[in-house]
Amino acid sequence: MGTKQKASNTDIAKHELPEGKVWQLKLDITSFLGNAPDGVYLSDLRGTFLYGNKKAELITGYKREELVGKSFLKLNILPAAYAAKTAKLLALNLLGRSTGPDELELIKKDGTRIWVEINTSPVKERGNVVVIGFVRDITERKKAEHTIALTNTILKTQQETSFDGILVVDEHGTIISFNKRFIEIWGIPSDIAESRSDERALNLVLDKLVDPNGFLMQVNYLYAHKEERSHDEILLKDGRALDRYSAPMYGTNGHYYGRVWYFR
């Protein structure tokens, strides 16, 4: 054990720096940039490409020699709608400011359009300003975001056009959402609805019921037995009778996300 420790100390001593000296590693920066996981490019303040790495070639569809020395405007790599935005980013670089992340569309060499996220920083080199840009293809992410937005729009439309009052709560019983019909059926004031306070809403509802204790017992039972569904009838003091249906919300991974309530 002592021998190993001595050898280790000797190895470290070999690399100790002379006093007052700076130990500098000579790194091949071009090699690092060339194999970076994101697209990396260099340009001047007019948008003329000075360098592009392998990932930049893959993202744009252009070979490095097709990019270098050409402006993004001449390459038609950006849709016209983004010309003003790109000019603004270059202007910020001229002022010495970094930009991003900014989402833009790019037109690849084969004409297909993709979404990218770009970050840029100005670098001074021998009195000139060079812009270094980092580009990431986010096309799949944008598609996923679109799918989620579409799904939410469909669900929201279905909810708001339903004849039923709908209330959705999370796994802790906190209100997530409700539709207009739910507000109409229970006559919930706007301030309580906007507060999304499950306690305030429940107290208001209980005041309207013939059997508030029975109502509350069923609610607590379902919160304690997450997997169960229920269908019953509740009577209101104003003479109305409501159908109440409740079901748990489980994700495809089996995670319990909360419960949905329907009132008619």
PDB file of C-alpha atoms in Angstrom:
ATOM      1  CA  MET A   1       0.000   0.000   0.000  1.00  0.00           C
ATOM      2  CA  GLY A   2       2.862   2.336   0.925  1.00  0.00           C
ATOM      3  CA  THR A   3       4.650   1.550  -2.376  1.00  0.00           C
ATOM      4  CA  LYS A   4       1.612   2.424  -4.454  1.00  0.00           C
ATOM      5  CA  GLN A   5       1.166   5.688  -2.582  1.00  0.00           C
ATOM      6  CA  LYS A   6       4.797   6.605  -3.244  1.00  0.00           C
ATOM      7  CA  ALA A   7       4.446   5.849  -6.958  1.00  0.00           C
ATOM      8  CA  SER A   8       1.315   7.948  -7.127  1.00  0.00           C
ATOM      9  CA  ASN A   9       3.050  10.904  -5.503  1.00  0.00           C
ATOM     10  CA  THR A  10       5.930  10.556  -7.951  1.00  0.00           C
ATOM     11  CA  ASP A  11       3.521  10.642 -10.915  1.00  0.00           C
ATOM     12  CA  ILE A  12       1.895  13.772  -9.582  1.00  0.00           C
ATOM     13  CA  ALA A  13       5.257  15.397  -9.024  1.00  0.00           C
ATOM     14  CA  LYS A  14       6.121  14.880 -12.680  1.00  0.00           C
ATOM     15  CA  HIS A  15       3.200  17.089 -13.622  1.00  0.00           C
ATOM     16  CA  GLU A  16       3.684  19.833 -11.077  1.00  0.00           C
ATOM     17  CA  LEU A  17       3.999  23.246 -12.690  1.00  0.00           C
ATOM     18  CA  PRO A  18       7.046  25.417 -12.272  1.00  0.00           C
ATOM     19  CA  GLU A  19       6.304  28.322  -9.969  1.00  0.00           C
ATOM     20  CA  GLY A  20       4.768  31.291 -11.783  1.00  0.00           C
ATOM     21  CA  LYS A  21       4.093  29.245 -14.952  1.00  0.00           C
ATOM     22  CA  VAL A  22       0.751  28.360 -16.523  1.00  0.00           C
ATOM     23  CA  TRP A  23       0.303  24.825 -17.753  1.00  0.00           C
ATOM     24  CA  GLN A  24      -1.461  24.985 -21.107  1.00  0.00           C
ATOM     25  CA  LEU A  25      -2.917  22.013 -22.929  1.00  0.00           C
ATOM     26  CA  LYS A  26      -2.607  22.197 -26.689  1.00  0.00           C
ATOM     27  CA  LEU A  27      -5.980  21.062 -27.909  1.00  0.00           C
ATOM     28  CA  ASP A  28      -7.130  20.624 -31.453  1.00  0.00           C
ATOM     29  CA  ILE A  29     -10.205  22.870 -31.213  1.00  0.00           C
ATOM     30  CA  THR A  30     -11.232  22.126 -34.786  1.00  0.00           C
ATOM     31  CA  SER A  31     -11.405  18.425 -33.949  1.00  0.00           C
ATOM     32  CA  PHE A  32     -13.608  19.114 -30.933  1.00  0.00           C
ATOM     33  CA  LEU A  33     -15.956  21.341 -32.899  1.00  0.00           C
ATOM     34  CA  GLY A  34     -16.021  18.953 -35.836  1.00  0.00           C
ATOM     35  CA  ASN A  35     -17.350  16.113 -33.697  1.00  0.00           C
ATOM     36  CA  ALA A  36     -19.671  18.157 -31.476  1.00  0.00           C
ATOM     37  CA  PRO A  37     -23.193  16.692 -31.011  1.00  0.00           C
ATOM     38  CA  ASP A  38     -24.761  19.996 -32.146  1.00  0.00           C
ATOM     39  CA  GLY A  39     -24.244  21.925 -35.342  1.00  0.00           C
ATOM     40  CA  VAL A  40     -21.505  24.525 -34.936  1.00  0.00           C
ATOM     41  CA  TYR A  41     -20.802  27.300 -37.415  1.00  0.00           C
ATOM     42  CA  LEU A  42     -18.793  30.498 -37.666  1.00  0.00           C
ATOM     43  CA  SER A  43     -19.968  33.509 -39.656  1.00  0.00           C
ATOM     44  CA  ASP A  44     -19.178  37.162 -40.101  1.00  0.00           C
ATOM     45  CA  LEU A  45     -21.654  39.901 -39.249  1.00  0.00           C
ATOM     46  CA  ARG A  46     -23.095  39.811 -42.774  1.00  0.00           C
ATOM     47  CA  GLY A  47     -24.138  36.190 -42.326  1.00  0.00           C
ATOM     48  CA  THR A  48     -21.377  34.717 -44.483  1.00  0.00           C
ATOM     49  CA  PHE A  49     -20.351  31.264 -43.302  1.00  0.00           C
ATOM     50  CA  LEU A  50     -16.699  30.838 -42.351  1.00  0.00           C
ATOM     51  CA  TYR A  51     -16.915  27.319 -40.919  1.00  0.00           C
ATOM     52  CA  GLY A  52     -19.396  24.486 -40.372  1.00  0.00           C
ATOM     53  CA  ASN A  53     -18.892  21.183 -38.560  1.00  0.00           C
ATOM     54  CA  LYS A  54     -20.144  17.705 -39.489  1.00  0.00           C
ATOM     55  CA  LYS A  55     -23.411  18.130 -37.613  1.00  0.00           C
ATOM     56  CA  ALA A  56     -24.034  21.444 -39.400  1.00  0.00           C
ATOM     57  CA  GLU A  57     -23.621  19.594 -42.707  1.00  0.00           C
ATOM     58  CA  LEU A  58     -26.105  16.940 -41.575  1.00  0.00           C
ATOM     59  CA  ILE A  59     -28.644  19.517 -40.363  1.00  0.00           C
ATOM     60  CA  THR A  60     -28.530  21.696 -43.480  1.00  0.00           C
ATOM     61  CA  GLY A  61     -27.839  19.028 -46.085  1.00  0.00           C
ATOM     62  CA  TYR A  62     -24.968  21.145 -47.479  1.00  0.00           C
ATOM     63  CA  LYS A  63     -21.346  20.077 -47.538  1.00  0.00           C
ATOM     64  CA  ARG A  64     -18.911  22.330 -45.722  1.00  0.00           C
ATOM     65  CA  GLU A  65     -17.428  23.623 -48.967  1.00  0.00           C
ATOM     66  CA  GLU A  66     -20.937  24.579 -50.109  1.00  0.00           C
ATOM     67  CA  LEU A  67     -21.472  26.631 -46.954  1.00  0.00           C
ATOM     68  CA  VAL A  68     -18.161  28.375 -46.438  1.00  0.00           C
ATOM     69  CA  GLY A  69     -17.882  31.724 -48.192  1.00  0.00           C
ATOM     70  CA  LYS A  70     -21.598  31.997 -48.852  1.00  0.00           C
ATOM     71  CA  SER A  71     -24.281  34.016 -47.075  1.00  0.00           C
ATOM     72  CA  PHE A  72     -27.320  32.300 -45.645  1.00  0.00           C
ATOM     73  CA  LEU A  73     -29.360  34.682 -47.795  1.00  0.00           C
ATOM     74  CA  LYS A  74     -27.762  33.482 -51.030  1.00  0.00           C
ATOM     75  CA  LEU A  75     -28.124  29.860 -49.980  1.00  0.00           C
ATOM     76  CA  ASN A  76     -31.832  30.444 -49.334  1.00  0.00           C
ATOM     77  CA  ILE A  77     -31.366  28.447 -46.166  1.00  0.00           C
ATOM     78  CA  LEU A  78     -33.829  30.610 -44.236  1.00  0.00           C
ATOM     79  CA  PRO A  79     -37.460  31.232 -45.214  1.00  0.00           C
ATOM     80  CA  ALA A  80     -38.089  34.892 -46.046  1.00  0.00           C
ATOM     81  CA  ALA A  81     -40.255  35.254 -42.949  1.00  0.00           C
ATOM     82  CA  TYR A  82     -37.166  34.860 -40.735  1.00  0.00           C
ATOM     83  CA  ALA A  83     -34.892  37.337 -42.550  1.00  0.00           C
ATOM     84  CA  ALA A  84     -35.762  40.242 -40.251  1.00  0.00           C
ATOM     85  CA  LYS A  85     -35.349  38.144 -37.128  1.00  0.00           C
ATOM     86  CA  THR A  86     -31.949  36.881 -38.257  1.00  0.00           C
ATOM     87  CA  ALA A  87     -30.817  40.434 -39.082  1.00  0.00           C
ATOM     88  CA  LYS A  88     -31.804  41.470 -35.562  1.00  0.00           C
ATOM     89  CA  LEU A  89     -29.739  38.630 -34.068  1.00  0.00           C
ATOM     90  CA  LEU A  90     -26.699  39.700 -36.088  1.00  0.00           C
ATOM     91  CA  ALA A  91     -27.223  43.298 -34.931  1.00  0.00           C
ATOM     92  CA  LEU A  92     -27.162  42.109 -31.322  1.00  0.00           C
ATOM     93  CA  ASN A  93     -23.945  40.206 -32.036  1.00  0.00           C
ATOM     94  CA  LEU A  94     -22.459  43.424 -33.442  1.00  0.00           C
ATOM     95  CA  LEU A  95     -23.237  45.076 -30.102  1.00  0.00           C
ATOM     96  CA  GLY A  96     -21.320  42.304 -28.371  1.00  0.00           C
ATOM     97  CA  ARG A  97     -24.379  40.440 -27.100  1.00  0.00           C
ATOM     98  CA  SER A  98     -25.092  36.732 -27.211  1.00  0.00           C
ATOM     99  CA  THR A  99     -28.487  35.528 -28.422  1.00  0.00           C
ATOM    100  CA  GLY A 100     -30.725  32.550 -27.960  1.00  0.00           C
ATOM    101  CA  PRO A 101     -32.108  30.126 -27.691  1.00  0.00           C
ATOM    102  CA  ASP A 102     -34.143  31.172 -30.747  1.00  0.00           C
ATOM    103  CA  GLU A 103     -36.364  28.831 -32.716  1.00  0.00           C
ATOM    104  CA  LEU A 104     -36.216  29.138 -36.504  1.00  0.00           C
ATOM    105  CA  GLU A 105     -37.169  27.144 -39.545  1.00  0.00           C
ATOM    106  CA  LEU A 106     -34.428  26.102 -41.953  1.00  0.00           C
ATOM    107  CA  ILE A 107     -34.731  24.983 -45.560  1.00  0.00           C
ATOM    108  CA  LYS A 108     -32.411  22.058 -46.210  1.00  0.00           C
ATOM    109  CA  LYS A 109     -30.646  21.605 -49.519  1.00  0.00           C
ATOM    110  CA  ASP A 110     -33.290  19.075 -50.635  1.00  0.00           C
ATOM    111  CA  GLY A 111     -36.066  21.599 -49.901  1.00  0.00           C
ATOM    112  CA  THR A 112     -37.409  20.022 -46.716  1.00  0.00           C
ATOM    113  CA  ARG A 113     -38.059  22.290 -43.773  1.00  0.00           C
ATOM    114  CA  ILE A 114     -36.879  21.586 -40.267  1.00  0.00           C
ATOM    115  CA  TRP A 115     -37.057  23.409 -36.959  1.00  0.00           C
ATOM    116  CA  VAL A 116     -33.815  24.374 -35.234  1.00  0.00           C
ATOM    117  CA  GLU A 117     -32.807  26.073 -32.006  1.00  0.00           C
ATOM    118  CA  ILE A 118     -29.923  28.509 -32.379  1.00  0.00           C
ATOM    119  CA  ASN A 119     -27.630  30.152 -29.827  1.00  0.00           C
ATOM    120  CA  THR A 120     -24.989  32.654 -30.946  1.00  0.00           C
ATOM    121  CA  SER A 121     -22.114  34.509 -29.342  1.00  0.00           C
ATOM    122  CA  PRO A 122     -19.794  37.180 -30.797  1.00  0.00           C
ATOM    123  CA  VAL A 123     -16.061  36.523 -30.543  1.00  0.00           C
ATOM    124  CA  LYS A 124     -13.403  39.145 -31.233  1.00  0.00           C
ATOM    125  CA  GLU A 125     -10.543  37.868 -33.347  1.00  0.00           C
ATOM    126  CA  ARG A 126      -7.753  40.268 -34.333  1.00  0.00           C
ATOM    127  CA  GLY A 127     -10.051  43.263 -34.237  1.00  0.00           C
ATOM    128  CA  ASN A 128     -12.850  41.545 -36.153  1.00  0.00           C
ATOM    129  CA  VAL A 129     -16.053  40.119 -34.740  1.00  0.00           C
ATOM    130  CA  VAL A 130     -16.813  36.523 -35.629  1.00  0.00           C
ATOM    131  CA  VAL A 131     -20.117  34.910 -34.663  1.00  0.00           C
ATOM    132  CA  ILE A 132     -20.090  31.370 -33.333  1.00  0.00           C
ATOM    133  CA  GLY A 133     -23.434  29.650 -33.572  1.00  0.00           C
ATOM    134  CA  PHE A 134     -24.729  26.416 -32.064  1.00  0.00           C
ATOM    135  CA  VAL A 135     -27.603  24.760 -33.904  1.00  0.00           C
ATOM    136  CA  ARG A 136     -29.812  21.919 -32.674  1.00  0.00           C
ATOM    137  CA  ASP A 137     -32.454  20.118 -34.725  1.00  0.00           C
ATOM    138  CA  ILE A 138     -35.693  20.289 -32.710  1.00  0.00           C
ATOM    139  CA  THR A 139     -38.064  19.096 -35.440  1.00  0.00           C
ATOM    140  CA  GLU A 140     -39.196  16.037 -33.480  1.00  0.00           C
ATOM    141  CA  ARG A 141     -39.723  18.149 -30.370  1.00  0.00           C
ATOM    142  CA  LYS A 142     -41.873  20.616 -32.331  1.00  0.00           C
ATOM    143  CA  LYS A 143     -43.940  17.740 -33.730  1.00  0.00           C
ATOM    144  CA  ALA A 144     -44.472  16.431 -30.205  1.00  0.00           C
ATOM    145  CA  GLU A 145     -45.465  19.906 -28.985  1.00  0.00           C
ATOM    146  CA  HIS A 146     -47.933  20.210 -31.878  1.00  0.00           C
ATOM    147  CA  THR A 147     -49.451  16.829 -31.045  1.00  0.00           C
ATOM    148  CA  ILE A 148     -49.836  17.791 -27.386  1.00  0.00           C
ATOM    149  CA  ALA A 149     -51.388  21.163 -28.302  1.00  0.00           C
ATOM    150  CA  LEU A 150     -53.814  19.476 -30.703  1.00  0.00           C
ATOM    151  CA  THR A 151     -54.782  16.860 -28.130  1.00  0.00           C
ATOM    152  CA  ASN A 152     -55.364  19.542 -25.490  1.00  0.00           C
ATOM    153  CA  THR A 153     -57.483  21.562 -27.928  1.00  0.00           C
ATOM    154  CA  ILE A 154     -59.624  18.519 -28.753  1.00  0.00           C
ATOM    155  CA  LEU A 155     -60.096  17.675 -25.078  1.00  0.00           C
ATOM    156  CA  LYS A 156     -60.903  21.289 -24.201  1.00  0.00           C
ATOM    157  CA  THR A 157     -63.456  21.511 -27.015  1.00  0.00           C
ATOM    158  CA  GLN A 158     -65.084  18.242 -25.958  1.00  0.00           C
ATOM    159  CA  GLN A 159     -65.181  19.436 -22.371  1.00  0.00           C
ATOM    160  CA  GLU A 160     -66.727  22.808 -23.132  1.00  0.00           C
ATOM    161  CA  THR A 161     -69.385  21.423 -25.506  1.00  0.00           C
ATOM    162  CA  SER A 162     -70.460  18.659 -23.125  1.00  0.00           C
ATOM    163  CA  PHE A 163     -73.958  18.638 -21.602  1.00  0.00           C
ATOM    164  CA  ASP A 164     -72.327  17.424 -18.378  1.00  0.00           C
ATOM    165  CA  GLY A 165     -70.625  19.530 -15.757  1.00  0.00           C
ATOM    166  CA  ILE A 166     -67.038  18.271 -15.637  1.00  0.00           C
ATOM    167  CA  LEU A 167     -64.560  18.652 -12.797  1.00  0.00           C
ATOM    168  CA  VAL A 168     -60.997  17.294 -12.907  1.00  0.00           C
ATOM    169  CA  VAL A 169     -58.814  17.005  -9.792  1.00  0.00           C
ATOM    170  CA  ASP A 170     -55.229  15.830  -9.386  1.00  0.00           C
ATOM    171  CA  GLU A 171     -53.974  12.988  -7.178  1.00  0.00           C
ATOM    172  CA  HIS A 172     -54.176  15.281  -4.130  1.00  0.00           C
ATOM    173  CA  GLY A 173     -57.761  16.317  -4.823  1.00  0.00           C
ATOM    174  CA  THR A 174     -56.751  19.790  -6.023  1.00  0.00           C
ATOM    175  CA  ILE A 175     -58.808  21.234  -8.880  1.00  0.00           C
ATOM    176  CA  ILE A 176     -57.048  21.054 -12.247  1.00  0.00           C
ATOM    177  CA  SER A 177     -59.862  22.107 -14.555  1.00  0.00           C
ATOM    178  CA  PHE A 178     -63.625  22.448 -14.947  1.00  0.00           C
ATOM    179  CA  ASN A 179     -65.984  23.445 -17.729  1.00  0.00           C
ATOM    180  CA  LYS A 180     -68.616  26.157 -17.927  1.00  0.00           C
ATOM    181  CA  ARG A 181     -71.433  23.653 -17.491  1.00  0.00           C
ATOM    182  CA  PHE A 182     -70.012  22.641 -14.097  1.00  0.00           C
ATOM    183  CA  ILE A 183     -70.092  26.288 -12.978  1.00  0.00           C
ATOM    184  CA  GLU A 184     -73.675  26.673 -14.248  1.00  0.00           C
ATOM    185  CA  ILE A 185     -74.980  23.534 -12.537  1.00  0.00           C
ATOM    186  CA  TRP A 186     -73.538  24.407  -9.143  1.00  0.00           C
ATOM    187  CA  GLY A 187     -73.855  28.194  -9.397  1.00  0.00           C
ATOM    188  CA  ILE A 188     -70.237  28.727  -8.376  1.00  0.00           C
ATOM    189  CA  PRO A 189     -69.239  32.434  -8.216  1.00  0.00           C
ATOM    190  CA  SER A 190     -66.440  33.511 -10.535  1.00  0.00           C
ATOM    191  CA  ASP A 191     -64.066  34.405  -7.680  1.00  0.00           C
ATOM    192  CA  ILE A 192     -64.234  30.871  -6.276  1.00  0.00           C
ATOM    193  CA  ALA A 193     -63.906  29.341  -9.736  1.00  0.00           C
ATOM    194  CA  GLU A 194     -60.871  31.472 -10.536  1.00  0.00           C
ATOM    195  CA  SER A 195     -59.230  30.680  -7.193  1.00  0.00           C
ATOM    196  CA  ARG A 196     -59.363  26.935  -8.063  1.00  0.00           C
ATOM    197  CA  SER A 197     -59.666  26.294  -4.344  1.00  0.00           C
ATOM    198  CA  ASP A 198     -61.110  22.795  -3.908  1.00  0.00           C
ATOM    199  CA  GLU A 199     -61.933  23.609  -0.264  1.00  0.00           C
ATOM    200  CA  ARG A 200     -63.983  26.727  -1.123  1.00  0.00           C
ATOM    201  CA  ALA A 201     -65.771  24.979  -3.977  1.00  0.00           C
ATOM    202  CA  LEU A 202     -66.592  21.944  -1.822  1.00  0.00           C
ATOM    203  CA  ASN A 203     -67.984  24.081   1.014  1.00  0.00           C
ATOM    204  CA  LEU A 204     -70.251  25.899  -1.451  1.00  0.00           C
ATOM    205  CA  VAL A 205     -71.450  22.621  -2.958  1.00  0.00           C
ATOM    206  CA  LEU A 206     -72.179  21.090   0.453  1.00  0.00           C
ATOM    207  CA  ASP A 207     -74.455  24.005   1.331  1.00  0.00           C
ATOM    208  CA  LYS A 208     -76.668  23.146  -1.649  1.00  0.00           C
ATOM    209  CA  LEU A 209     -77.142  19.442  -0.820  1.00  0.00           C
ATOM    210  CA  VAL A 210     -79.938  17.609   0.970  1.00  0.00           C
ATOM    211  CA  ASP A 211     -77.417  15.071   2.308  1.00  0.00           C
ATOM    212  CA  PRO A 212     -74.005  16.775   2.506  1.00  0.00           C
ATOM    213  CA  ASN A 213     -72.582  14.103   4.821  1.00  0.00           C
ATOM    214  CA  GLY A 214     -73.399  11.319   2.363  1.00  0.00           C
ATOM    215  CA  PHE A 215     -71.922  13.349  -0.487  1.00  0.00           C
ATOM    216  CA  LEU A 216     -68.708  13.969   1.439  1.00  0.00           C
ATOM    217  CA  MET A 217     -68.410  10.350   2.561  1.00  0.00           C
ATOM    218  CA  GLN A 218     -68.551   9.188  -1.066  1.00  0.00           C
ATOM    219  CA  VAL A 219     -65.931  11.743  -2.112  1.00  0.00           C
ATOM    220  CA  ASN A 220     -63.558  10.673   0.680  1.00  0.00           C
ATOM    221  CA  TYR A 221     -64.182   6.999  -0.077  1.00  0.00           C
ATOM    222  CA  LEU A 222     -63.204   7.433  -3.730  1.00  0.00           C
ATOM    223  CA  TYR A 223     -60.097   9.401  -2.818  1.00  0.00           C
ATOM    224  CA  ALA A 224     -59.110   6.527  -0.509  1.00  0.00           C
ATOM    225  CA  HIS A 225     -59.915   3.881  -3.158  1.00  0.00           C
ATOM    226  CA  LYS A 226     -58.315   5.403  -6.231  1.00  0.00           C
ATOM    227  CA  GLU A 227     -59.065   2.549  -8.603  1.00  0.00           C
ATOM    228  CA  GLU A 228     -62.844   2.593  -8.106  1.00  0.00           C
ATOM    229  CA  ARG A 229     -65.539   4.183 -10.269  1.00  0.00           C
ATOM    230  CA  SER A 230     -68.893   5.372  -8.999  1.00  0.00           C
ATOM    231  CA  HIS A 231     -72.331   6.310 -10.303  1.00  0.00           C
ATOM    232  CA  ASP A 232     -75.042   7.651  -8.029  1.00  0.00           C
ATOM    233  CA  GLU A 233     -77.754  10.280  -7.676  1.00  0.00           C
ATOM    234  CA  ILE A 234     -77.583  13.312  -5.419  1.00  0.00           C
ATOM    235  CA  LEU A 235     -80.425  15.606  -4.354  1.00  0.00           C
ATOM    236  CA  LEU A 236     -80.189  19.379  -4.064  1.00  0.00           C
ATOM    237  CA  LYS A 237     -82.158  21.626  -1.721  1.00  0.00           C
ATOM    238  CA  ASP A 238     -83.638  23.485  -4.710  1.00  0.00           C
ATOM    239  CA  GLY A 239     -85.420  20.295  -5.835  1.00  0.00           C
ATOM    240  CA  ARG A 240     -82.984  19.210  -8.559  1.00  0.00           C
ATOM    241  CA  ALA A 241     -81.538  15.715  -8.811  1.00  0.00           C
ATOM    242  CA  LEU A 242     -78.104  15.217 -10.331  1.00  0.00           C
ATOM    243  CA  ASP A 243     -76.474  12.153 -11.811  1.00  0.00           C
ATOM    244  CA  ARG A 244     -72.926  11.944 -10.471  1.00  0.00           C
ATOM    245  CA  TYR A 245     -70.316   9.793 -12.168  1.00  0.00           C
ATOM    246  CA  SER A 246     -66.636   9.570 -11.246  1.00  0.00           C
ATOM    247  CA  ALA A 247     -63.646   7.694 -12.652  1.00  0.00           C
ATOM    248  CA  PRO A 248     -59.913   7.600 -11.941  1.00  0.00           C
ATOM    249  CA  MET A 249     -57.342   8.879 -14.435  1.00  0.00           C
ATOM    250  CA  TYR A 250     -54.462   6.491 -15.072  1.00  0.00           C
ATOM    251  CA  GLY A 251     -51.621   7.035 -17.513  1.00  0.00           C
ATOM    252  CA  THR A 252     -50.305   4.385 -19.897  1.00  0.00           C
ATOM    253  CA  ASN A 253     -47.518   3.799 -17.361  1.00  0.00           C
ATOM    254  CA  GLY A 254     -50.092   2.979 -14.683  1.00  0.00           C
ATOM    255  CA  HIS A 255     -49.505   6.207 -12.754  1.00  0.00           C
ATOM    256  CA  TYR A 256     -52.553   7.656 -11.007  1.00  0.00           C
ATOM    257  CA  TYR A 257     -53.056  11.286 -12.082  1.00  0.00           C
ATOM    258  CA  GLY A 258     -56.291  12.099 -10.307  1.00  0.00           C
ATOM    259  CA  ARG A 259     -60.025  11.821 -10.836  1.00  0.00           C
ATOM    260  CA  VAL A 260     -62.708  13.203 -13.138  1.00  0.00           C
ATOM    261  CA  TRP A 261     -66.274  13.957 -11.989  1.00  0.00           C
ATOM    262  CA  TYR A 262     -69.329  14.317 -14.230  1.00  0.00           C
ATOM    263  CA  PHE A 263     -72.607  15.912 -13.147  1.00  0.00           C
ATOM    264  CA  ARG A 264     -75.855  15.937 -15.146  1.00  0.00           C
TER     265      ARG A 264
END
